Short mmCIF file of C-alpha atoms and ligand atoms in Angstrom, two decimals:
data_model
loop_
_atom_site.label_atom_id
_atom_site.label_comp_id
_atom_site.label_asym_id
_atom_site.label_seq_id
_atom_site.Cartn_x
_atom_site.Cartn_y
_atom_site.Cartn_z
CA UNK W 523 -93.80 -44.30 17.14
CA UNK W 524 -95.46 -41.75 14.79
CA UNK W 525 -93.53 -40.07 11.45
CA UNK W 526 -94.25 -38.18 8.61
CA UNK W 527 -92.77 -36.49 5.44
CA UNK W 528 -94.66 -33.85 3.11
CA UNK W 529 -93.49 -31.81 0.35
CA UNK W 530 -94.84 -29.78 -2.01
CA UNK W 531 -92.34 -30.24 -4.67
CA UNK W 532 -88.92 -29.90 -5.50
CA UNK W 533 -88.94 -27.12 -8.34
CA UNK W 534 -88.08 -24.58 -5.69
CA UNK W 535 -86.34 -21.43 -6.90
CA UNK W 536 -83.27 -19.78 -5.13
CA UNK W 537 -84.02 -16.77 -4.09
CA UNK W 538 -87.90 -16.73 -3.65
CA UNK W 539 -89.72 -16.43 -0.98
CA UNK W 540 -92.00 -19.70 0.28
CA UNK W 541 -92.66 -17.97 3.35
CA UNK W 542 -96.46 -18.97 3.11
CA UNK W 543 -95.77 -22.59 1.65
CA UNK W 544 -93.56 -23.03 4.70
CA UNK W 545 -96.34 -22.27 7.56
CA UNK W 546 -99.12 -24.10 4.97
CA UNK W 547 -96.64 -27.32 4.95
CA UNK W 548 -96.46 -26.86 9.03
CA UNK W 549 -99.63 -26.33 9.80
CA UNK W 550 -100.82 -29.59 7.76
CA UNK W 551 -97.83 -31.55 9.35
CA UNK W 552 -99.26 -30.34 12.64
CA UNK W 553 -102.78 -31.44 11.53
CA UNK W 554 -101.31 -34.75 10.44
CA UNK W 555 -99.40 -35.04 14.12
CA UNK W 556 -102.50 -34.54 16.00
CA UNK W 557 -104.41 -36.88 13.98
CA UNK W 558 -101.93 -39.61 14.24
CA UNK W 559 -101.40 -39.12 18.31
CA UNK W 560 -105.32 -39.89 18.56
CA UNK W 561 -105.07 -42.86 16.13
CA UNK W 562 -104.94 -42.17 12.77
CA UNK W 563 -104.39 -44.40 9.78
CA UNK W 564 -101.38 -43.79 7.71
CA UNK W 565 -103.27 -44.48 5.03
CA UNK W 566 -105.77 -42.27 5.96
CA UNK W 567 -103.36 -39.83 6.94
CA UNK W 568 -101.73 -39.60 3.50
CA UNK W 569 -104.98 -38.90 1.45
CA UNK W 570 -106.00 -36.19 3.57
CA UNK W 571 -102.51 -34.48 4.05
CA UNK W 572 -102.18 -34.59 0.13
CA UNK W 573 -105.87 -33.51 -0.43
CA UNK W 574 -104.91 -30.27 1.84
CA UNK W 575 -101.95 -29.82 -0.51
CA UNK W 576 -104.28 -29.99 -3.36
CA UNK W 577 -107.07 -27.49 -2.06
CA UNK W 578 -104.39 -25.12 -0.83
CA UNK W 579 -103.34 -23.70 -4.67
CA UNK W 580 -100.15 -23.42 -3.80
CA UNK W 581 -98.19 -26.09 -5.43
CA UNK W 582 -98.79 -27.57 -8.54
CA UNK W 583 -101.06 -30.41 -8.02
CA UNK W 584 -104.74 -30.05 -7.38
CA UNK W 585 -105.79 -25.97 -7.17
CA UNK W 586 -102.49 -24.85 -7.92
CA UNK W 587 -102.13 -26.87 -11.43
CA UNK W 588 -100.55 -25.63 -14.77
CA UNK W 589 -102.37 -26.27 -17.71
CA UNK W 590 -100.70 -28.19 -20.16
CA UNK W 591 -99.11 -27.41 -24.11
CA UNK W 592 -102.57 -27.54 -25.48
CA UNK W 593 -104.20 -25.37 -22.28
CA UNK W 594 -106.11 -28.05 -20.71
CA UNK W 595 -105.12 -29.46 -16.79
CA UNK W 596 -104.05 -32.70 -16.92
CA UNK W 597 -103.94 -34.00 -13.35
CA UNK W 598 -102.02 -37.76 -12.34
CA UNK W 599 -102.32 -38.96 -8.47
CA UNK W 600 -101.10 -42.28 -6.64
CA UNK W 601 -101.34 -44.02 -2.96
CA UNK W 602 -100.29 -47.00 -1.87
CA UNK W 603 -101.33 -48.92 1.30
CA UNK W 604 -97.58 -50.47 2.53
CA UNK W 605 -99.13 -53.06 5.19
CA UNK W 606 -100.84 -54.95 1.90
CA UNK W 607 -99.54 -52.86 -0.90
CA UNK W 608 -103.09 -52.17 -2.25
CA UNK W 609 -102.81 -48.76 -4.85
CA UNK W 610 -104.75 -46.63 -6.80
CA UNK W 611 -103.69 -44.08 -9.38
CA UNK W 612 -104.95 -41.83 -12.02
CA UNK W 613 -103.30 -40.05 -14.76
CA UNK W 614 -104.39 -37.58 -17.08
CA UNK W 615 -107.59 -36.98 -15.07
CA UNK W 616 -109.55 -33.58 -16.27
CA UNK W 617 -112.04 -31.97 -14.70
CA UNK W 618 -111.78 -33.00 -10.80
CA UNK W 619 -110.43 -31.28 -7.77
CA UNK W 620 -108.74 -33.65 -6.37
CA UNK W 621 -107.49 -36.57 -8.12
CA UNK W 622 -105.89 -38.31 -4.77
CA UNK W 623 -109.43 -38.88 -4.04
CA UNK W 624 -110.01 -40.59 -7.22
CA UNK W 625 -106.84 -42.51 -7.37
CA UNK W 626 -108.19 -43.95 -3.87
CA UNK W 627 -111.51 -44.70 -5.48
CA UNK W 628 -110.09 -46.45 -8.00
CA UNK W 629 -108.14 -48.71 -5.03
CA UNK W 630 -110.92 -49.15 -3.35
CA UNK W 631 -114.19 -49.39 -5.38
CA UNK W 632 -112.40 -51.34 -9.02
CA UNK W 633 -110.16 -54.26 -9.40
CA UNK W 634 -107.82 -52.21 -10.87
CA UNK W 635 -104.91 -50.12 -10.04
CA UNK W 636 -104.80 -47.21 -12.56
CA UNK W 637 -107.34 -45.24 -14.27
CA UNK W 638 -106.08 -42.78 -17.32
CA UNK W 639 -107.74 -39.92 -19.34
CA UNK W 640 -111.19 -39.85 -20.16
CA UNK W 641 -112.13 -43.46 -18.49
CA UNK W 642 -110.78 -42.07 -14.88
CA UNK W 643 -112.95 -38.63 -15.42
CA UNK W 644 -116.42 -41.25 -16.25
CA UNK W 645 -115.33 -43.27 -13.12
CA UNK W 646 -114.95 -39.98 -11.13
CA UNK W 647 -118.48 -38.62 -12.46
CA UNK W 648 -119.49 -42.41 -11.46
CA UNK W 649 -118.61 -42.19 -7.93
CA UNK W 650 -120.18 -39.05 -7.42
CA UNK W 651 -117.09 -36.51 -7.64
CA UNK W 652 -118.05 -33.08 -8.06
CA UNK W 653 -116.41 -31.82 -11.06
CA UNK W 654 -115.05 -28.53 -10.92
CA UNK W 655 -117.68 -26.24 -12.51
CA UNK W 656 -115.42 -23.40 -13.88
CA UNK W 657 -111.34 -24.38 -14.59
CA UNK W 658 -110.42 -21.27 -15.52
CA UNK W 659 -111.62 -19.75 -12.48
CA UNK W 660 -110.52 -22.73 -9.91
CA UNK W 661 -107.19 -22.96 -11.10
CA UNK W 662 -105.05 -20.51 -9.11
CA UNK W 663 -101.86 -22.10 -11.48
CA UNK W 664 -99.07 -21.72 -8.95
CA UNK W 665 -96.73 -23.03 -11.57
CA UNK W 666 -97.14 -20.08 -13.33
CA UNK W 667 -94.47 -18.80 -10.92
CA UNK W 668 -92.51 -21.46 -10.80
CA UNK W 669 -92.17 -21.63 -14.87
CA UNK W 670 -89.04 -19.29 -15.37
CA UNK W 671 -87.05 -22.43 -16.65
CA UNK W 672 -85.15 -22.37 -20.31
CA UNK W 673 -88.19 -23.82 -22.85
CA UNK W 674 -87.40 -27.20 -23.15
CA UNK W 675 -86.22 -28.07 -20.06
CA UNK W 676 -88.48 -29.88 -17.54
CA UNK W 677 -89.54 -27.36 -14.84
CA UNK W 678 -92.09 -29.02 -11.82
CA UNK W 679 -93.94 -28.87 -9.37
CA UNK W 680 -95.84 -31.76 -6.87
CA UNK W 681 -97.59 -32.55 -3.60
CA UNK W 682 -96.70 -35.69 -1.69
CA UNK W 683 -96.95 -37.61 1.76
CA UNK W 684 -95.21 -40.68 3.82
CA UNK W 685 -96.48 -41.79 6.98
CA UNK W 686 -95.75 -44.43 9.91
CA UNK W 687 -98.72 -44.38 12.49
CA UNK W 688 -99.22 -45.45 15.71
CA UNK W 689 -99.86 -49.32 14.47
CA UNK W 690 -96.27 -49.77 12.82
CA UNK W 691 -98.29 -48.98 9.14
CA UNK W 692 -96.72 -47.39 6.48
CA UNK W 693 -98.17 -44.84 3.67
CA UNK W 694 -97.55 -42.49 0.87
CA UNK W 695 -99.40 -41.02 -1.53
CA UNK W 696 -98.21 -38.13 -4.20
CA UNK W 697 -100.31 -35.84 -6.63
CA UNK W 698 -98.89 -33.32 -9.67
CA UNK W 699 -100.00 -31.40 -12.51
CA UNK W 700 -96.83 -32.63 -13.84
CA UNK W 701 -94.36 -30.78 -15.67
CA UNK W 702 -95.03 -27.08 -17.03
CA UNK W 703 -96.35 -27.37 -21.04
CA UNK W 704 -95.93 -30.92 -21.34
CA UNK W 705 -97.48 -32.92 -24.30
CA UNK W 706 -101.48 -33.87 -23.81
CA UNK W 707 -101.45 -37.08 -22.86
CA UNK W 708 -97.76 -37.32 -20.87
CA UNK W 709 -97.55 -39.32 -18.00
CA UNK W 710 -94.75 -38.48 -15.84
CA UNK W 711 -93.80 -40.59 -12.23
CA UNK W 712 -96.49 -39.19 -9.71
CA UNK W 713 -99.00 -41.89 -11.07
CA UNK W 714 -96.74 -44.80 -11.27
CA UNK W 715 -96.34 -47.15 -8.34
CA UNK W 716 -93.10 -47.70 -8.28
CA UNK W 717 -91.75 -44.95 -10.11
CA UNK W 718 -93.23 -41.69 -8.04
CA UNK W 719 -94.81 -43.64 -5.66
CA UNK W 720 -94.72 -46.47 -3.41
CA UNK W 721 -95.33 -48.23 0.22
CA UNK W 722 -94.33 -51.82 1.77
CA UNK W 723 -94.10 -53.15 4.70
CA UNK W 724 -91.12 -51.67 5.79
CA UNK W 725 -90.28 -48.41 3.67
CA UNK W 726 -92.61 -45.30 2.08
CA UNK W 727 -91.13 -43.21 -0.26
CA UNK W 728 -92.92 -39.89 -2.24
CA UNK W 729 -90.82 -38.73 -5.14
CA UNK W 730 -90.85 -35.53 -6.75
CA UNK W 731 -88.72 -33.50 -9.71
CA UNK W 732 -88.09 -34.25 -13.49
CA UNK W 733 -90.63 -37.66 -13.69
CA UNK W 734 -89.49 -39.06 -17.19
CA UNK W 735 -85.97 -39.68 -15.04
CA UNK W 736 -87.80 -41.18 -11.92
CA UNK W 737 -89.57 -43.31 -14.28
CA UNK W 738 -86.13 -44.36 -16.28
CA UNK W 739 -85.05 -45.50 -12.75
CA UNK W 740 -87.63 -47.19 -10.93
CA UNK W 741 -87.01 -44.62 -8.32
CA UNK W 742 -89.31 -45.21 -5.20
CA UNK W 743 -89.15 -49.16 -5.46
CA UNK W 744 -85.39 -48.99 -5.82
CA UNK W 745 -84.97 -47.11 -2.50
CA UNK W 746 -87.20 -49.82 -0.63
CA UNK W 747 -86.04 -52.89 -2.48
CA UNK W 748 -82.08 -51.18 -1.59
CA UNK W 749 -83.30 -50.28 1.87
CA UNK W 750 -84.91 -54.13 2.15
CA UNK W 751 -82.03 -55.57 1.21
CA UNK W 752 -80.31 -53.80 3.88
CA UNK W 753 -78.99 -50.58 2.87
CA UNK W 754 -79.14 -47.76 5.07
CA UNK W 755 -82.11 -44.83 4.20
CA UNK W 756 -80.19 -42.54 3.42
CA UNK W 757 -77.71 -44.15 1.40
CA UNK W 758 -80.33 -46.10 -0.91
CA UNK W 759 -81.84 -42.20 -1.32
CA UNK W 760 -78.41 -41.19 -2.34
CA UNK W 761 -77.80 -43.97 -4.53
CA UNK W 762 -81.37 -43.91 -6.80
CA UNK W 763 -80.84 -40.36 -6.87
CA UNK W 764 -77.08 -40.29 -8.48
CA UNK W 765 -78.58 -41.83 -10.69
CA UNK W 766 -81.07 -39.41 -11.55
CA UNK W 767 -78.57 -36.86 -11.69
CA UNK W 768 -76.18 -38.58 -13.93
CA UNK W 769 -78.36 -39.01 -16.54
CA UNK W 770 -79.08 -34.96 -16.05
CA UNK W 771 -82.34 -35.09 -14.05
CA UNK W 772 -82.86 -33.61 -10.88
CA UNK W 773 -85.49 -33.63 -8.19
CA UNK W 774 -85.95 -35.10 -4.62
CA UNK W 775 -87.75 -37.54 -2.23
CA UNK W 776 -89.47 -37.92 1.01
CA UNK W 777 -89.14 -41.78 2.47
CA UNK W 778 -89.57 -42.90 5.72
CA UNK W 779 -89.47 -46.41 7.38
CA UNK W 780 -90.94 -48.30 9.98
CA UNK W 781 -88.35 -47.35 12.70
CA UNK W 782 -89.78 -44.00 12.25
CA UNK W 783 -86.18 -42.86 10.55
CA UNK W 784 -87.11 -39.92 8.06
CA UNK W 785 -85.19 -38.77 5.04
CA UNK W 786 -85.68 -35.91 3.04
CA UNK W 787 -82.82 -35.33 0.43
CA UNK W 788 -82.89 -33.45 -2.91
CA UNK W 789 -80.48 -32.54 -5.71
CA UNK W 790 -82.72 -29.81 -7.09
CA UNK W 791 -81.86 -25.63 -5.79
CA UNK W 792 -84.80 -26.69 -3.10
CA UNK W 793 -87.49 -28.68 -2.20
CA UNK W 794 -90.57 -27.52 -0.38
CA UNK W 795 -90.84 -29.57 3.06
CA UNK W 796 -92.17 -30.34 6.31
CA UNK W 797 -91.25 -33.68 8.30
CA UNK W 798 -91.27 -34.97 12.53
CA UNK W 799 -90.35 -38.11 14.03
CA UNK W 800 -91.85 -39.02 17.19
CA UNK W 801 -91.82 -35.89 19.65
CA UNK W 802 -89.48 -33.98 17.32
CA UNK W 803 -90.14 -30.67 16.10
CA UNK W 804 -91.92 -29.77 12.86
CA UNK W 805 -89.04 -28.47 10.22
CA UNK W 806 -90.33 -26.83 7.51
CA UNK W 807 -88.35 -25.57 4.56
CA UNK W 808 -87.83 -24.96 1.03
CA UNK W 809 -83.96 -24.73 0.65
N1 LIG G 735 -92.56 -35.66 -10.89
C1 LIG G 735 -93.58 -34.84 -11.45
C2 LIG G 735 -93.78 -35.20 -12.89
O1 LIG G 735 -92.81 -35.44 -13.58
C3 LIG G 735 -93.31 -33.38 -11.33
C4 LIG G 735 -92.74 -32.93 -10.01
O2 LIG G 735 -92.48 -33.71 -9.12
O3 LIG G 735 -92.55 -31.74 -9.81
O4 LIG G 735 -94.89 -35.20 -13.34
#
């Protein structure tokens, strides 16, 4: 049994069009599909899928980043490995292209789990990254159309992954530029296991929407430790993300489990998505 979730954030507007997004999350999901049917890694599968969502400029993570309040790009990335729960994460990481592949780096080549601000950029330089030459030329800042929210408020955008392969292994990894004009230094969800991110043994989840609530709630843990102790997908999804929106958040999820069962739900106006399980079709949608 094969499965996979991507989405490329839930800030989705009523009323525009994500025709492209929609045939750039399908054709990656189709990517991912054929990869996984000749063996693929989930874990593998995850970095690459969300590295393609970074290089494609058209979310806000990666390529498609907004700068933040004080016009520098600010990027935070997580993965996490659910067959031994290794991680790796950055936050605040300037300069790089794609900070998945850093916040893998730091998993794999460092004790630790988390790298932040100007000691993930040295370790990036360190491991032979290729930082980006020009920013204000590589940037295509998708959120820029995306931004129309009331100042204040937190408008997003993100790029995430969950995967079961062919060896009963779960994955998910996430990426985001954040929220539009946030503070230097803010670290939202997307770089916190637990919070934005997170794989076990039995359930990967991908968050995505306003992170300071997804933080506040533990959100991605909750659904697995809920879904451990023997609540149903969907209705541990439903119940982490009440509580989002009672405390006036919004945003959504991708989580998937080691049946192969897929959710995608969302309490944003949309949430830009693509998602099969087994030999089902590839859906791809925004609203
Ligand atoms: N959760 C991300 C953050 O708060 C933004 C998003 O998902 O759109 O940084």
């Amino acid at each position: 049994m094969i499965a996979l979730a991507l989405h490329g954030g839930a800030g989705a507007k009523a009323g525009r069009d994500y025709s492209v997004e929609i045939a750039n999350m399908r054709e990656i999901a189709q990517f991912a599909r054929d990869s996984l049917l000749n063996g693929a890694k989930a874990f593998d599968i995850v970095t690459e899928v969300v590295r393609q969502l970074e290089d494609s400029g058209l979310y806000v993570a990666g390529k498609g980043a907004s700068p933040n309040a004080a016009g520098f790009y600010e990027l935070d990335a997580s993965l996490m490995n659910g067959a031994d729960r290794a991680c790796g994460a950055v936050t605040a990481l300037q300069g790089f292209a794609n900070p998945v592949l850093v916040a893998r780096a730091v998993m794999e080549k460092t004790p630790h789990v988390m790298l932040a601000g100007e000691g993930a950029g040295l370790f990036a330089h360190e491991q032979g990254f290729e930082p980006i030459a020009d920013e204000a030329e590589y940037f295509t800042r998708a959120g820029r159309f995306e931004s129309n929210h009331p100042p204040g408020t937190l408008a997003h955008g993100t790029v995430g992954c969950v995967c079961l392969d062919s060896y009963g292994h779960l994955a998910a990894a996430t990426s985001t530029a954040g929220v539009f004009g946030k503070l230097p230094g803010r670290v939202g969800d997307t770089p916190i296991i637990g919070a934005g991110t997170w794989a076990d043994g039995q359930t990967a989840v991908s968050c995505t929407g306003q992170g300071e609530y997804f933080i506040r709630v533990n959100a991605s843990a909750q659904l697995a430790f809920r879904h451990a102790g023997g609540q149903a997908l969907g209705e541990a999804a439903d119940a982490t993300l009440q509580q989002i929106v009672n405390m006036g958040g919004e945003g959504g999820l991708i989580a998937l489990n080691a049946k192969g069962e897929v959710i995608v739900p969302f309490r944003s106006q949309g949430m830009k998505r693509a998602w099969f399980s087994g030999d089902s079709e590839i859906v791809s949608e925004a609203f």
